[in-house]
mmCIF file of C-alpha atoms and ligand atoms in Angstrom:
data_model
loop_
_atom_site.group_PDB
_atom_site.id
_atom_site.type_symbol
_atom_site.label_atom_id
_atom_site.label_comp_id
_atom_site.label_asym_id
_atom_site.label_seq_id
_atom_site.Cartn_x
_atom_site.Cartn_y
_atom_site.Cartn_z
ATOM 1 C CA MET A 274 12.174 -129.042 -75.823
ATOM 2 C CA ARG A 275 10.405 -131.799 -77.707
ATOM 3 C CA ILE A 276 6.900 -131.216 -79.042
ATOM 4 C CA ASP A 277 4.672 -133.875 -80.621
ATOM 5 C CA VAL A 278 1.405 -132.997 -82.335
ATOM 6 C CA VAL A 279 -1.154 -135.644 -83.299
ATOM 7 C CA SER A 280 -3.804 -134.702 -85.846
ATOM 8 C CA ILE A 281 -5.859 -136.158 -88.679
ATOM 9 C CA PHE A 282 -4.751 -133.115 -90.710
ATOM 10 C CA PRO A 283 -0.962 -133.034 -90.248
ATOM 11 C CA GLU A 284 -0.640 -130.613 -93.170
ATOM 12 C CA TYR A 285 -2.601 -128.062 -91.075
ATOM 13 C CA LEU A 286 0.544 -127.717 -88.941
ATOM 14 C CA ALA A 287 2.761 -126.687 -91.891
ATOM 15 C CA PRO A 288 3.038 -123.040 -90.648
ATOM 16 C CA LEU A 289 5.196 -124.380 -87.826
ATOM 17 C CA GLU A 290 7.959 -124.687 -90.441
ATOM 18 C CA LEU A 291 7.963 -120.891 -90.924
ATOM 19 C CA SER A 292 9.306 -117.820 -89.171
ATOM 20 C CA LEU A 293 10.780 -117.981 -85.651
ATOM 21 C CA ILE A 294 9.397 -121.431 -84.827
ATOM 22 C CA GLY A 295 10.673 -122.857 -88.128
ATOM 23 C CA LYS A 296 14.080 -121.313 -87.461
ATOM 24 C CA ALA A 297 14.107 -122.666 -83.885
ATOM 25 C CA ARG A 298 13.534 -126.131 -85.350
ATOM 26 C CA GLN A 299 16.348 -125.682 -87.873
ATOM 27 C CA ASP A 300 18.677 -124.434 -85.122
ATOM 28 C CA GLY A 301 17.899 -127.470 -82.959
ATOM 29 C CA LEU A 302 16.233 -125.423 -80.204
ATOM 30 C CA LEU A 303 12.910 -127.165 -80.747
ATOM 31 C CA ASP A 304 12.359 -130.785 -81.793
ATOM 32 C CA LEU A 305 8.844 -130.683 -83.260
ATOM 33 C CA ASN A 306 7.185 -133.811 -84.690
ATOM 34 C CA VAL A 307 3.770 -133.986 -86.340
ATOM 35 C CA HIS A 308 1.982 -137.368 -86.432
ATOM 36 C CA ASP A 309 -1.009 -138.487 -88.483
ATOM 37 C CA LEU A 310 -3.545 -140.161 -86.171
ATOM 38 C CA ARG A 311 -4.682 -142.357 -89.069
ATOM 39 C CA ASP A 312 -1.261 -144.048 -89.084
ATOM 40 C CA PHE A 313 -2.314 -145.614 -85.772
ATOM 41 C CA THR A 314 -5.531 -147.205 -87.073
ATOM 42 C CA THR A 315 -5.727 -150.876 -88.096
ATOM 43 C CA ASP A 316 -8.736 -151.025 -90.453
ATOM 44 C CA ARG A 317 -8.745 -150.603 -94.217
ATOM 45 C CA HIS A 318 -10.567 -147.256 -94.039
ATOM 46 C CA ARG A 319 -8.239 -145.821 -91.359
ATOM 47 C CA THR A 320 -11.282 -144.949 -89.257
ATOM 48 C CA VAL A 321 -10.844 -142.501 -86.393
ATOM 49 C CA ASP A 322 -14.465 -141.693 -85.460
ATOM 50 C CA ASP A 323 -17.751 -143.362 -84.566
ATOM 51 C CA THR A 324 -21.261 -142.417 -83.433
ATOM 52 C CA PRO A 325 -21.742 -141.100 -79.881
ATOM 53 C CA TYR A 326 -23.134 -143.332 -77.139
ATOM 54 C CA GLY A 327 -26.388 -141.804 -75.881
ATOM 55 C CA GLY A 328 -27.208 -140.441 -79.329
ATOM 56 C CA GLY A 329 -26.981 -136.880 -80.574
ATOM 57 C CA ALA A 330 -25.421 -135.085 -83.486
ATOM 58 C CA GLY A 331 -21.876 -135.507 -84.735
ATOM 59 C CA MET A 332 -19.182 -138.127 -84.343
ATOM 60 C CA VAL A 333 -16.698 -138.868 -81.562
ATOM 61 C CA MET A 334 -13.017 -139.795 -81.975
ATOM 62 C CA LYS A 335 -12.423 -143.487 -81.202
ATOM 63 C CA PRO A 336 -10.126 -144.203 -78.244
ATOM 64 C CA GLU A 337 -7.835 -146.932 -79.622
ATOM 65 C CA PRO A 338 -6.001 -144.931 -82.340
ATOM 66 C CA TRP A 339 -5.281 -142.299 -79.687
ATOM 67 C CA ALA A 340 -3.924 -144.904 -77.252
ATOM 68 C CA GLN A 341 -1.688 -146.327 -79.995
ATOM 69 C CA ALA A 342 -0.405 -142.899 -81.025
ATOM 70 C CA LEU A 343 0.199 -141.656 -77.484
ATOM 71 C CA THR A 344 1.918 -144.888 -76.441
ATOM 72 C CA ALA A 345 4.296 -144.616 -79.393
ATOM 73 C CA ILE A 346 5.049 -140.991 -78.491
ATOM 74 C CA ALA A 347 5.513 -141.717 -74.766
ATOM 75 C CA GLU A 348 8.157 -144.306 -75.724
ATOM 76 C CA VAL A 349 10.285 -141.753 -77.591
ATOM 77 C CA GLY A 350 10.621 -139.002 -75.002
ATOM 78 C CA PRO A 351 13.271 -136.284 -75.164
ATOM 79 C CA LYS A 352 15.641 -138.280 -72.905
ATOM 80 C CA ALA A 353 18.369 -140.537 -74.255
ATOM 81 C CA PRO A 354 17.392 -144.244 -74.257
ATOM 82 C CA GLY A 355 18.048 -145.879 -70.898
ATOM 83 C CA THR A 356 17.802 -142.655 -68.858
ATOM 84 C CA GLU A 357 14.799 -141.787 -66.701
ATOM 85 C CA ALA A 358 12.664 -138.825 -67.740
ATOM 86 C CA VAL A 359 12.474 -136.383 -64.816
ATOM 87 C CA ARG A 360 8.824 -135.463 -65.405
ATOM 88 C CA LYS A 361 5.918 -136.975 -67.252
ATOM 89 C CA PRO A 362 5.356 -135.261 -70.612
ATOM 90 C CA VAL A 363 2.431 -132.841 -70.608
ATOM 91 C CA LEU A 364 -0.470 -133.898 -72.825
ATOM 92 C CA ILE A 365 -2.400 -130.833 -73.934
ATOM 93 C CA VAL A 366 -5.852 -131.584 -75.259
ATOM 94 C CA PRO A 367 -7.295 -128.498 -76.994
ATOM 95 C CA SER A 368 -10.948 -128.156 -76.046
ATOM 96 C CA PRO A 369 -13.430 -125.299 -75.610
ATOM 97 C CA ALA A 370 -14.228 -127.075 -72.323
ATOM 98 C CA GLY A 371 -10.629 -126.778 -71.071
ATOM 99 C CA GLU A 372 -8.712 -124.444 -68.782
ATOM 100 C CA ARG A 373 -8.201 -121.050 -70.475
ATOM 101 C CA PHE A 374 -4.731 -120.780 -72.084
ATOM 102 C CA SER A 375 -2.784 -117.697 -70.956
ATOM 103 C CA GLN A 376 0.670 -116.139 -70.993
ATOM 104 C CA ALA A 377 1.231 -117.510 -67.467
ATOM 105 C CA ILE A 378 0.479 -121.037 -68.717
ATOM 106 C CA ALA A 379 2.760 -120.478 -71.734
ATOM 107 C CA HIS A 380 5.587 -119.668 -69.266
ATOM 108 C CA GLU A 381 4.800 -122.832 -67.242
ATOM 109 C CA LEU A 382 4.799 -125.015 -70.345
ATOM 110 C CA ALA A 383 8.053 -123.484 -71.612
ATOM 111 C CA GLU A 384 9.760 -125.111 -68.588
ATOM 112 C CA GLU A 385 8.707 -128.630 -69.636
ATOM 113 C CA GLU A 386 10.873 -131.184 -71.470
ATOM 114 C CA GLN A 387 8.123 -132.578 -73.683
ATOM 115 C CA LEU A 388 4.693 -131.348 -74.746
ATOM 116 C CA VAL A 389 2.245 -133.515 -76.655
ATOM 117 C CA PHE A 390 -0.778 -131.955 -78.354
ATOM 118 C CA ALA A 391 -3.830 -134.112 -79.213
ATOM 119 C CA CYS A 392 -5.918 -132.322 -81.847
ATOM 120 C CA GLY A 393 -9.570 -133.256 -81.552
ATOM 121 C CA ARG A 394 -12.064 -133.052 -84.424
ATOM 122 C CA TYR A 395 -15.804 -133.732 -84.680
ATOM 123 C CA GLU A 396 -17.387 -133.643 -81.188
ATOM 124 C CA GLY A 397 -14.034 -134.363 -79.562
ATOM 125 C CA ILE A 398 -12.109 -137.379 -78.230
ATOM 126 C CA ASP A 399 -13.640 -140.272 -76.237
ATOM 127 C CA GLU A 400 -13.268 -139.085 -72.619
ATOM 128 C CA ARG A 401 -11.651 -142.353 -71.509
ATOM 129 C CA VAL A 402 -8.513 -141.447 -73.468
ATOM 130 C CA LEU A 403 -7.863 -138.562 -71.058
ATOM 131 C CA GLU A 404 -8.305 -140.852 -68.024
ATOM 132 C CA TRP A 405 -6.071 -143.563 -69.505
ATOM 133 C CA ALA A 406 -3.412 -141.089 -70.607
ATOM 134 C CA ALA A 407 -2.989 -139.765 -67.052
ATOM 135 C CA GLU A 408 -0.815 -142.845 -66.354
ATOM 136 C CA HIS A 409 1.818 -141.623 -68.805
ATOM 137 C CA PHE A 410 1.202 -137.886 -69.083
ATOM 138 C CA THR A 411 0.174 -134.857 -67.101
ATOM 139 C CA VAL A 412 -3.101 -134.228 -68.911
ATOM 140 C CA ARG A 413 -4.264 -130.619 -69.418
ATOM 141 C CA PRO A 414 -7.410 -129.905 -71.470
ATOM 142 C CA MET A 415 -6.792 -126.362 -72.736
ATOM 143 C CA SER A 416 -9.087 -123.789 -74.329
ATOM 144 C CA LEU A 417 -7.948 -120.952 -76.549
ATOM 145 C CA GLY A 418 -11.030 -118.907 -75.643
ATOM 146 C CA ASP A 419 -14.787 -118.993 -75.281
ATOM 147 C CA TYR A 420 -15.670 -119.916 -78.842
ATOM 148 C CA VAL A 421 -15.758 -123.149 -80.846
ATOM 149 C CA LEU A 422 -13.276 -124.039 -83.599
ATOM 150 C CA ASN A 423 -13.622 -126.964 -86.006
ATOM 151 C CA GLY A 424 -10.536 -128.715 -84.673
ATOM 152 C CA GLY A 425 -7.595 -128.466 -82.302
ATOM 153 C CA GLU A 426 -5.010 -127.576 -84.965
ATOM 154 C CA VAL A 427 -5.532 -123.797 -84.918
ATOM 155 C CA ALA A 428 -5.349 -123.837 -81.115
ATOM 156 C CA VAL A 429 -2.099 -125.825 -81.328
ATOM 157 C CA LEU A 430 -0.577 -123.326 -83.768
ATOM 158 C CA ALA A 431 -1.306 -120.560 -81.263
ATOM 159 C CA MET A 432 -0.097 -122.439 -78.193
ATOM 160 C CA VAL A 433 3.110 -123.751 -79.827
ATOM 161 C CA GLU A 434 3.963 -120.238 -81.005
ATOM 162 C CA ALA A 435 3.271 -118.709 -77.573
ATOM 163 C CA VAL A 436 5.372 -121.366 -75.792
ATOM 164 C CA GLY A 437 8.079 -121.674 -78.460
ATOM 165 C CA ARG A 438 8.963 -117.964 -78.444
ATOM 166 C CA LEU A 439 9.698 -118.202 -74.698
ATOM 167 C CA LEU A 440 12.369 -120.886 -75.179
ATOM 168 C CA PRO A 441 15.899 -119.560 -74.722
ATOM 169 C CA GLY A 442 17.404 -118.402 -78.035
ATOM 170 C CA VAL A 443 14.183 -118.390 -80.073
ATOM 171 C CA VAL A 444 13.497 -114.625 -79.944
ATOM 172 C CA GLY A 445 16.660 -112.718 -80.912
ATOM 173 C CA ASN A 446 16.379 -110.043 -78.220
ATOM 174 C CA PRO A 447 14.967 -111.574 -74.995
ATOM 175 C CA GLU A 448 14.336 -108.004 -73.712
ATOM 176 C CA SER A 449 11.402 -107.821 -76.124
ATOM 177 C CA LEU A 450 9.618 -110.537 -74.096
ATOM 178 C CA VAL A 451 9.771 -108.491 -70.900
ATOM 179 C CA GLU A 452 7.505 -105.541 -71.706
ATOM 180 C CA GLU A 453 4.876 -107.375 -73.715
ATOM 181 C CA SER A 454 1.154 -107.480 -73.090
ATOM 182 C CA HIS A 455 0.293 -109.881 -70.241
ATOM 183 C CA SER A 456 3.883 -110.188 -69.005
ATOM 184 C CA ASP A 457 3.014 -107.975 -66.018
ATOM 185 C CA GLY A 458 -0.764 -108.436 -65.943
ATOM 186 C CA LEU A 459 -1.381 -105.405 -68.189
ATOM 187 C CA LEU A 460 -1.706 -104.725 -71.913
ATOM 188 C CA GLU A 461 1.297 -103.245 -73.702
ATOM 189 C CA TYR A 462 1.570 -99.502 -74.386
ATOM 190 C CA PRO A 463 1.135 -98.232 -78.003
ATOM 191 C CA VAL A 464 4.233 -98.353 -80.189
ATOM 192 C CA TYR A 465 5.380 -96.067 -83.042
ATOM 193 C CA THR A 466 8.166 -95.954 -85.648
ATOM 194 C CA LYS A 467 9.490 -93.508 -88.261
ATOM 195 C CA PRO A 468 8.420 -91.119 -89.708
ATOM 196 C CA SER A 469 7.536 -89.024 -86.635
ATOM 197 C CA SER A 470 4.849 -87.234 -88.667
ATOM 198 C CA TRP A 471 2.634 -89.415 -90.871
ATOM 199 C CA ARG A 472 -0.601 -88.385 -92.616
ATOM 200 C CA ASP A 473 -1.053 -85.452 -90.199
ATOM 201 C CA ARG A 474 -0.586 -87.707 -87.190
ATOM 202 C CA GLU A 475 2.303 -87.046 -84.808
ATOM 203 C CA VAL A 476 4.155 -89.474 -82.594
ATOM 204 C CA PRO A 477 3.584 -88.449 -78.924
ATOM 205 C CA ALA A 478 6.197 -85.761 -78.187
ATOM 206 C CA VAL A 479 7.477 -87.483 -75.036
ATOM 207 C CA LEU A 480 8.835 -90.371 -77.150
ATOM 208 C CA LEU A 481 11.071 -87.898 -79.032
ATOM 209 C CA SER A 482 12.267 -86.164 -75.851
ATOM 210 C CA GLY A 483 15.166 -88.506 -75.051
ATOM 211 C CA ASN A 484 14.066 -88.381 -71.375
ATOM 212 C CA HIS A 485 14.044 -92.086 -70.493
ATOM 213 C CA GLY A 486 12.387 -91.596 -67.105
ATOM 214 C CA LYS A 487 9.499 -89.656 -68.655
ATOM 215 C CA ILE A 488 9.186 -92.160 -71.505
ATOM 216 C CA ALA A 489 8.986 -95.075 -69.045
ATOM 217 C CA GLN A 490 6.318 -93.250 -67.001
ATOM 218 C CA TRP A 491 4.304 -92.352 -70.110
ATOM 219 C CA ARG A 492 4.413 -95.973 -71.268
ATOM 220 C CA ARG A 493 3.267 -97.274 -67.858
ATOM 221 C CA HIS A 494 0.381 -94.813 -67.781
ATOM 222 C CA GLU A 495 -0.596 -95.764 -71.339
ATOM 223 C CA GLN A 496 -0.646 -99.404 -70.191
ATOM 224 C CA TYR A 497 -3.054 -98.438 -67.388
ATOM 225 C CA ARG A 498 -5.267 -96.408 -69.734
ATOM 226 C CA ARG A 499 -5.401 -99.078 -72.411
ATOM 227 C CA THR A 500 -6.029 -101.910 -69.928
ATOM 228 C CA ALA A 501 -8.808 -99.921 -68.194
ATOM 229 C CA GLU A 502 -10.429 -99.261 -71.582
ATOM 230 C CA ARG A 503 -10.063 -102.682 -73.223
ATOM 231 C CA ARG A 504 -9.601 -105.250 -70.452
ATOM 232 C CA PRO A 505 -10.850 -103.881 -67.107
ATOM 233 C CA ASP A 506 -11.096 -107.510 -65.880
ATOM 234 C CA LEU A 507 -7.266 -107.598 -65.751
ATOM 235 C CA LEU A 508 -7.253 -104.699 -63.285
ATOM 236 C CA ASP A 509 -9.451 -106.658 -60.827
ATOM 237 C CA VAL A 510 -6.450 -108.893 -60.051
ATOM 238 C CA PHE A 511 -3.661 -106.347 -60.604
ATOM 239 C CA ASP A 512 -1.334 -105.889 -57.596
ATOM 240 C CA ALA A 513 -1.494 -102.127 -56.977
ATOM 241 C CA GLY A 514 0.028 -102.260 -53.476
ATOM 242 C CA LYS A 515 3.457 -100.913 -54.447
ATOM 243 C CA LEU A 516 2.430 -98.338 -57.041
ATOM 244 C CA PRO A 517 4.244 -94.989 -56.774
ATOM 245 C CA ARG A 518 2.132 -91.883 -56.114
ATOM 246 C CA ALA A 519 2.214 -90.713 -59.774
ATOM 247 C CA ASP A 520 0.803 -94.076 -60.846
ATOM 248 C CA ARG A 521 -1.956 -93.976 -58.238
ATOM 249 C CA THR A 522 -2.820 -90.512 -59.545
ATOM 250 C CA ALA A 523 -2.901 -91.915 -63.095
ATOM 251 C CA PHE A 524 -5.327 -94.623 -61.970
ATOM 252 C CA GLY A 525 -7.307 -91.978 -60.052
ATOM 253 C CA GLU A 526 -7.806 -90.083 -63.322
ATOM 254 C CA LEU A 527 -9.081 -93.307 -64.882
ATOM 255 C CA GLY A 528 -11.658 -93.660 -62.088
ATOM 256 C CA TYR A 529 -9.847 -96.152 -59.846
ATOM 257 C CA ASP A 530 -8.828 -95.962 -56.167
ATOM 258 C CA VAL A 531 -6.276 -98.240 -54.524
ATOM 259 C CA VAL A 532 -7.905 -100.075 -51.581
ATOM 260 C CA ASP A 533 -5.926 -102.724 -49.658
ATOM 261 C CA GLY A 534 -3.465 -103.111 -52.541
ATOM 262 C CA ARG A 535 -6.213 -103.655 -55.133
ATOM 263 C CA LEU A 536 -7.786 -101.314 -57.661
ATOM 264 C CA ARG A 537 -11.431 -100.472 -57.042
ATOM 265 C CA ARG A 538 -13.453 -98.669 -59.694
ATOM 266 C CA ARG A 539 -15.306 -95.693 -58.195
ATOM 267 C CA PRO A 540 -19.084 -96.179 -58.651
ATOM 268 C CA ASP A 541 -19.400 -92.633 -60.087
ATOM 269 C CA ALA A 542 -16.514 -93.107 -62.582
HETATM 270 N N1 SAM B 227 -18.315 -130.596 -78.874
HETATM 271 C C1 SAM B 227 -17.220 -129.862 -78.373
HETATM 272 C C2 SAM B 227 -17.712 -128.944 -77.251
HETATM 273 O O1 SAM B 227 -18.765 -128.358 -77.380
HETATM 274 O O2 SAM B 227 -16.958 -128.757 -76.255
HETATM 275 C C3 SAM B 227 -16.594 -129.029 -79.468
HETATM 276 C C4 SAM B 227 -15.873 -129.832 -80.480
HETATM 277 S S1 SAM B 227 -15.059 -128.843 -81.669
HETATM 278 C C5 SAM B 227 -16.185 -128.779 -82.968
HETATM 279 C C6 SAM B 227 -13.813 -129.920 -82.294
HETATM 280 C C7 SAM B 227 -12.435 -129.744 -81.692
HETATM 281 O O3 SAM B 227 -11.993 -128.433 -81.935
HETATM 282 C C8 SAM B 227 -12.313 -129.931 -80.196
HETATM 283 O O4 SAM B 227 -12.212 -131.291 -79.851
HETATM 284 C C9 SAM B 227 -11.031 -129.188 -79.915
HETATM 285 O O5 SAM B 227 -9.911 -129.974 -80.214
HETATM 286 C C10 SAM B 227 -11.085 -128.051 -80.919
HETATM 287 N N2 SAM B 227 -11.557 -126.780 -80.337
HETATM 288 C C11 SAM B 227 -12.719 -126.153 -80.606
HETATM 289 N N3 SAM B 227 -12.829 -124.998 -79.937
HETATM 290 C C12 SAM B 227 -11.690 -124.857 -79.236
HETATM 291 C C13 SAM B 227 -11.214 -123.866 -78.325
HETATM 292 N N4 SAM B 227 -11.923 -122.788 -78.023
HETATM 293 N N5 SAM B 227 -10.001 -124.060 -77.778
HETATM 294 C C14 SAM B 227 -9.268 -125.146 -78.058
HETATM 295 N N6 SAM B 227 -9.673 -126.113 -78.917
HETATM 296 C C15 SAM B 227 -10.870 -125.991 -79.486
#
């Protein structure tokens, strides 16, 4: 996969040289390029922002440097020169006004050949850039969550890490991706390591039993308990149609009934 990131603070993306993503780059699994938006300006001051039409506080990112940067990137796709790219690259524009980023979207993006991230600053990027870019890219404004950051770089660090670790070969043991939080619409169960007794706290006995069936059931039920406690919204869309009886009982104890394949919280629970 090829990833291009455009920012006025390219040094903000330095952590992408570290850890698993850094190693994936060294191993040639990920071709990641960071571009300075100011390199695509033409004035002496390398200006990237101007006052907003209609008035109001803050500055807006000028469209032309973005068009120059994105055109240059679109011309150097992941395909060899002379061959047709199968799909348009995806242009991800971090924005608190975007679609909410999720594990499901990370999986979708991990299938792409090229991702381009456009890091906004100030009040954001002139909206016409997104319209213009749709000719060359599949444009996806993307929010990390319902809060406001100073710029898109932190959101890009999170999204590149979430997508990058799904690429084949990046995480040493691909099994570890299977049982993670959000992979099956639930939060992950609690995890423990040695020693089994630590500061008067014991690891749950079932995990020391060697009974793999019981361990798997305990972990599933812990997922239900933790999700009900911390993220009940995830249970609203959880497919409970095929749950075995023991799991329905576990949900029953948490105050949920299964109705038409969906979990319904009992009013008295
Ligand atoms: N005026 C914008 C609004 O209210 O929607 C916020 C601009 S914010 C100060 C500057 C930049 O930070 C945005 O253009 C975007 O790139 C990034 N940003 C801020 N919050 C974000 C979030 N929750 N998710 C993704 N990017 C975000």
